[in-house]
Coordinates of C-alpha atoms and ligand atoms in Angstrom, one line a residue:
X1 CA 4.8 -10.6 14.4
X2 CA 4.3 -6.9 14.4
X3 CA 4.4 -4.4 11.5
X4 CA 5.4 -0.8 11.5
X5 CA 3.9 1.5 8.9
X6 CA 4.6 5.1 8.1
X7 CA 2.5 6.8 5.3
X8 CA -0.3 9.1 4.7
X9 CA -3.5 9.4 6.7
X10 CA -5.8 11.5 4.6
X11 CA -9.1 12.9 3.6
X12 CA -9.8 11.9 0.0
X13 CA -12.3 13.4 -2.4
X14 CA -12.9 10.9 -5.2
X15 CA -14.9 10.9 -8.3
X16 CA -15.5 7.7 -10.4
X17 CA -18.0 7.0 -13.2
X18 CA -20.1 5.3 -10.5
X19 CA -20.3 7.9 -7.8
X20 CA -18.4 10.4 -5.7
X21 CA -17.1 10.8 -2.1
X22 CA -16.1 14.0 -0.4
X23 CA -13.5 14.2 2.4
X24 CA -13.7 10.6 3.2
X25 CA -11.1 8.8 5.3
X26 CA -8.2 7.5 3.2
X27 CA -4.4 7.6 2.9
X28 CA -1.8 5.1 2.1
X29 CA -1.1 4.1 5.7
X30 CA -4.8 3.9 6.5
X31 CA -5.7 1.5 3.6
X32 CA -2.5 -0.5 4.4
X33 CA -3.2 -0.7 8.1
X34 CA -6.8 -1.8 7.9
X35 CA -5.9 -4.6 5.3
X36 CA -2.8 -5.8 7.2
X37 CA -4.7 -5.8 10.6
X38 CA -6.5 -9.1 9.5
X39 CA -3.1 -10.8 9.7
X40 CA -0.8 -9.1 12.1
X41 CA -0.6 -6.4 14.8
X42 CA 0.0 -3.0 13.0
X43 CA 1.7 -0.1 14.5
X44 CA 1.1 3.3 12.6
X45 CA 3.3 6.4 12.3
X46 CA 1.7 9.4 10.6
X47 CA 0.3 12.9 11.4
X48 CA -3.1 14.4 11.2
X49 CA -4.7 17.9 11.9
X50 CA -7.4 19.1 14.2
X51 CA -10.0 18.2 11.8
X52 CA -9.4 14.4 12.5
X53 CA -12.2 13.4 14.8
X54 CA -12.9 10.6 17.3
X55 CA -15.1 8.9 14.7
X56 CA -11.9 8.6 12.4
X57 CA -9.9 7.3 15.3
X58 CA -12.4 4.5 15.9
X59 CA -11.7 3.0 12.6
X60 CA -8.1 2.2 13.8
X61 CA -9.2 1.1 17.2
X62 CA -11.9 -1.3 15.8
X63 CA -9.0 -3.1 14.0
X64 CA -6.7 -2.9 17.0
X65 CA -4.2 -0.9 15.2
X66 CA -1.7 0.8 17.5
X67 CA -1.7 4.5 17.0
X68 CA 0.8 5.8 19.6
X69 CA 2.8 6.9 16.6
X70 CA -0.2 9.0 15.1
X71 CA 0.5 12.6 16.0
X72 CA -2.2 15.2 16.0
X73 CA -1.0 18.8 15.5
X74 CA -2.4 22.2 14.6
X75 CA -3.5 22.5 11.1
X76 CA -5.4 20.5 8.5
X77 CA -5.1 16.9 7.6
X78 CA -3.4 15.8 4.4
X79 CA -5.9 15.9 1.5
X80 CA -6.0 14.2 -2.0
X81 CA -8.6 14.8 -4.7
X82 CA -8.6 12.4 -7.6
X83 CA -10.7 11.2 -10.5
X84 CA -11.0 8.0 -12.4
X85 CA -12.5 7.6 -15.8
X86 CA -13.8 4.4 -17.3
X87 CA -10.1 3.2 -17.2
X88 CA -10.0 2.5 -13.5
X89 CA -6.4 1.6 -13.6
X90 CA -5.4 5.2 -14.0
X91 CA -5.9 7.7 -11.1
X92 CA -5.9 11.4 -12.2
X93 CA -4.7 13.6 -9.3
X94 CA -6.7 16.8 -9.2
X95 CA -5.2 18.2 -6.1
X96 CA -2.7 17.3 -3.3
X97 CA -2.5 19.3 -0.1
X98 CA 0.2 18.0 2.1
X99 CA -1.0 20.3 5.1
X100 CA 0.3 18.8 8.3
X101 CA 2.7 16.5 6.4
X102 CA 4.8 19.5 5.2
X103 CA 6.4 20.0 8.6
X104 CA 6.2 16.4 9.9
X105 CA 9.3 15.1 11.5
X106 CA 8.5 11.5 12.6
X107 CA 9.9 10.4 15.8
X108 CA 9.2 6.7 16.6
X109 CA 8.0 5.8 20.1
X110 CA 10.8 3.8 21.7
X111 CA 8.8 0.5 21.5
X112 CA 8.3 0.8 17.8
X113 CA 12.1 0.7 17.2
X114 CA 12.5 -3.0 17.4
X115 CA 9.5 -4.0 15.1
X116 CA 10.6 -6.6 12.8
X117 CA 8.5 -5.8 9.6
X118 CA 8.5 -2.3 8.2
X119 CA 6.2 -1.0 5.5
X120 CA 7.0 2.6 4.2
X121 CA 3.8 3.4 2.5
X122 CA 3.5 6.1 0.0
X123 CA 4.7 9.4 1.4
X124 CA 7.6 11.8 0.9
X125 CA 10.7 9.5 0.5
X126 CA 12.6 11.8 2.9
X127 CA 10.1 10.8 5.7
X128 CA 10.4 7.3 4.7
X129 CA 14.1 7.5 5.2
X130 CA 13.8 9.2 8.4
X131 CA 11.7 6.4 9.8
X132 CA 14.2 3.8 8.4
X133 CA 17.0 5.5 10.3
X134 CA 15.3 5.0 13.6
X135 CA 14.5 1.3 13.4
X136 CA 16.9 -1.2 14.7
X137 CA 17.8 -4.3 12.6
X138 CA 14.4 -4.8 11.0
X139 CA 14.0 -8.4 9.5
X140 CA 12.2 -7.2 6.3
X141 CA 11.6 -3.6 4.9
X142 CA 9.3 -2.8 2.1
X143 CA 8.2 0.4 0.4
X144 CA 5.9 2.0 -2.1
X145 CA 5.8 5.3 -3.8
X146 CA 3.9 7.3 -6.6
X147 CA 4.5 9.6 -9.7
X148 CA 4.1 12.7 -7.3
X149 CA 7.3 11.7 -5.5
X150 CA 9.2 10.1 -8.5
X151 CA 8.8 13.6 -10.2
X152 CA 9.5 15.7 -7.1
X153 CA 11.9 13.7 -4.9
X154 CA 13.8 11.3 -7.4
X155 CA 17.1 11.4 -5.6
X156 CA 15.7 10.7 -2.1
X157 CA 13.8 7.8 -3.6
X158 CA 16.9 6.4 -5.3
X159 CA 18.7 6.6 -1.9
X160 CA 15.8 4.9 -0.1
X161 CA 15.9 1.9 -2.5
X162 CA 19.4 1.0 -1.4
X163 CA 17.9 0.0 2.0
X164 CA 14.7 -1.9 1.2
X165 CA 14.2 -5.6 0.7
X166 CA 10.9 -5.2 -1.5
X167 CA 9.7 -2.4 -3.6
X168 CA 6.0 -2.3 -4.7
X169 CA 5.2 0.0 -7.5
X170 CA 2.5 0.6 -10.2
X171 CA 3.3 -0.5 -13.7
X172 CA 3.3 3.1 -15.2
X173 CA 5.3 4.5 -12.3
X174 CA 7.9 1.6 -12.8
X175 CA 8.4 2.8 -16.4
X176 CA 8.5 6.4 -15.2
X177 CA 11.0 5.7 -12.4
X178 CA 13.4 3.7 -14.8
X179 CA 12.7 6.0 -17.8
X180 CA 12.2 2.8 -19.7
X181 CA 9.2 1.6 -21.8
X182 CA 10.0 -2.2 -21.5
X183 CA 8.6 -3.5 -18.3
X184 CA 11.2 -6.2 -18.0
X185 CA 14.0 -3.8 -18.5
X186 CA 12.5 -1.3 -16.1
X187 CA 12.3 -4.1 -13.6
X188 CA 16.1 -5.0 -14.0
X189 CA 16.9 -1.2 -13.6
X190 CA 14.9 -1.0 -10.4
X191 CA 16.5 -4.2 -8.9
X192 CA 19.8 -2.8 -9.7
X193 CA 19.0 0.2 -7.4
X194 CA 19.0 -2.1 -4.4
X195 CA 15.8 -4.2 -3.6
X196 CA 16.1 -7.9 -3.9
X197 CA 12.4 -8.2 -4.7
X198 CA 10.1 -6.1 -7.0
X199 CA 6.4 -6.3 -7.2
X200 CA 4.8 -4.3 -10.1
X201 CA 1.1 -3.7 -9.6
X202 CA -0.9 -3.8 -12.8
X203 CA -4.4 -2.8 -11.6
X204 CA -7.1 -5.0 -13.1
X205 CA -4.3 -7.2 -14.8
X206 CA -2.8 -8.3 -11.4
X207 CA 0.8 -8.2 -10.2
X208 CA 4.2 -9.3 -11.4
X209 CA 6.9 -10.2 -8.9
X210 CA 10.6 -10.3 -9.9
X211 CA 12.7 -12.2 -7.3
X212 CA 16.3 -13.0 -8.3
X213 CA 15.9 -14.9 -11.5
X214 CA 12.3 -15.9 -10.9
X215 CA 9.2 -14.1 -12.2
X216 CA 5.6 -14.8 -10.9
X217 CA 2.4 -13.5 -12.4
X218 CA -0.7 -13.2 -10.3
X219 CA -4.1 -12.3 -11.8
X220 CA -6.5 -9.7 -10.4
X221 CA -9.9 -11.0 -9.3
X222 CA -12.4 -10.6 -12.1
X223 CA -15.1 -8.4 -10.2
X224 CA -18.4 -7.6 -11.7
X225 CA -18.7 -4.2 -9.9
X226 CA -15.7 -1.9 -9.0
X227 CA -16.9 1.3 -7.2
X228 CA -13.7 2.9 -6.3
X229 CA -10.1 1.8 -7.0
X230 CA -8.6 4.2 -4.4
X231 CA -6.4 2.4 -1.9
X232 CA -6.2 -0.8 -4.0
X233 CA -2.4 -0.6 -4.0
X234 CA -2.2 -0.1 -0.3
X235 CA -4.7 -2.8 0.6
X236 CA -2.7 -5.0 -1.7
X237 CA 0.5 -4.2 0.2
X238 CA -1.4 -4.7 3.5
X239 CA -2.5 -8.2 2.7
X240 CA 1.0 -8.9 1.3
X241 CA 3.0 -7.7 4.3
X242 CA 0.3 -9.0 6.8
X243 CA 0.7 -12.5 5.5
X244 CA 4.5 -12.2 5.4
X245 CA 4.5 -10.9 9.0
X246 CA 2.0 -13.6 10.1
X247 CA 4.2 -16.5 8.6
X248 CA 7.6 -15.0 9.1
X249 CA 8.7 -16.5 5.8
X250 CA 10.0 -14.7 2.8
X251 CA 10.7 -17.6 0.7
X252 CA 9.5 -17.6 -2.9
X253 CA 6.7 -20.0 -2.4
X254 CA 5.4 -18.0 0.6
X255 CA 5.8 -14.8 -1.3
X256 CA 3.6 -16.2 -3.9
X257 CA 0.8 -16.8 -1.4
X258 CA 1.4 -13.4 0.1
X259 CA 0.8 -11.8 -3.3
X260 CA -2.5 -13.7 -3.6
X261 CA -3.5 -12.5 -0.1
X262 CA -2.7 -9.0 -1.3
X263 CA -4.8 -9.4 -4.4
X264 CA -7.7 -10.7 -2.3
X265 CA -7.6 -7.7 0.0
X266 CA -7.4 -5.2 -2.9
X267 CA -10.3 -7.0 -4.6
X268 CA -12.5 -6.4 -1.5
X269 CA -11.4 -2.9 -1.1
X270 CA -12.5 -1.8 -4.6
X271 CA -16.0 -2.9 -3.9
X272 CA -16.8 0.2 -2.0
X273 CA -15.8 3.9 -1.4
X274 CA -13.3 4.7 1.4
X275 CA -12.8 1.7 3.9
X276 CA -16.3 0.6 4.0
X277 CA -15.6 -2.9 2.8
X278 CA -12.2 -3.4 4.5
X279 CA -13.8 -2.5 7.8
X280 CA -16.2 -5.4 7.9
X281 CA -14.5 -8.5 6.5
X282 CA -14.2 -12.0 8.2
X283 CA -11.3 -14.4 7.8
X284 CA -13.8 -16.7 6.2
X285 CA -14.5 -14.1 3.4
X286 CA -10.6 -13.7 2.9
X287 CA -10.0 -17.5 2.7
X288 CA -13.0 -18.1 0.4
X289 CA -11.8 -15.6 -2.0
X290 CA -8.2 -16.9 -1.8
X291 CA -9.5 -20.3 -2.9
X292 CA -11.4 -18.7 -5.8
X293 CA -8.0 -17.2 -6.9
X294 CA -6.5 -20.6 -6.8
X295 CA -9.3 -22.0 -9.0
X296 CA -9.0 -19.0 -11.3
X297 CA -5.5 -19.7 -12.2
X298 CA -5.2 -23.6 -11.9
X299 CA -4.5 -25.5 -14.9
X300 CA -2.9 -29.1 -15.4
X301 CA 0.5 -29.8 -16.8
X302 CA 0.6 -31.1 -20.5
Ligands
LIG1 P1 -3.6 3.8 -4.0 O1 -3.5 2.6 -3.1 O2 -2.3 3.9 -4.8 O3 -4.9 4.0 -4.7 O4 -3.4 5.1 -3.0 C1 -4.4 5.9 -2.7 C2 -4.1 6.7 -1.5 O5 -2.9 7.5 -1.6 C3 -5.2 7.8 -1.2 O6 -6.1 7.4 -0.1 C4 -4.5 9.1 -0.9 O7 -4.9 9.8 0.2 C5 -3.0 8.7 -1.0 N1 -2.2 9.6 -1.6 C6 -2.4 10.3 -2.9 N2 -1.4 11.0 -3.2 C7 -0.4 10.9 -2.2 C8 0.9 11.5 -2.0 N3 1.5 12.4 -2.8 N4 1.5 11.0 -0.8 C9 0.9 10.1 0.0 N5 -0.3 9.6 -0.1 C10 -1.0 10.0 -1.2

């Protein structure tokens, strides 16, 4: 079934110990869409400026992503500049330029309003709320955020959490949001804000899911070479939501599989800068790595 995503479409400038990229295609909704497109039809809501070219549009077309909701307006596309040191889990933001996102008022095309799976990718929580107000009875709503919004729009984010089924957040941001150093206590705090399910992304240490009384821990794939972690969180969310939308099943067992598909997509994404790897995968690549994950964590009962 279809997925609706709202989030950033951006030009990123990224520096890692292994190289750099200048003004390359990025953004939370971009990474999410490319990743989820392997599992389900994705419909995108975002805004770009006049500097967004046909070549960039081709990336969405290639993956059959519906961009009726991608508005092009006067001005410059959103820009993010970041740096990673040897600890690739921690992105250091050098500069954020909202540009066309500062005045963006998302209006959903009529046919987007009945889409059953909704992902509110990292963007201003006020815009995430505006999108949510326009959809009619979605089956499952998930959202992401980052420290920039926790620090700048805390109240809007708290409000948003009342209406989502699943919240996906980084480990350090979960602690920051809950103002609580213990991850388990932070998780309880966040669940009390509304979402039934919480997934905490832990970079190269994997992900933790809190679902009611159950806790599930998934590893990350032990890659030999990581070039650029940008978009790992969004491609994780893309694989996760893509698999949920493909199966239509939000039971605990299926959610565990979905988390592994998310981890598979994130592991491919960090093997290159921008979307270079995500653009060229096959279902066979994805399934092969899924099975490697299974072997990685399998052990017998005592
Ligand atoms: P992640 O998956 O967490 O690595 O997210 C990386 C993407 O987030 C980059 O491609 C950025 O363009 C985008 N990004 C960075 N800061 C923001 C922000 N404040 N709002 C929305 N998107 C952002």
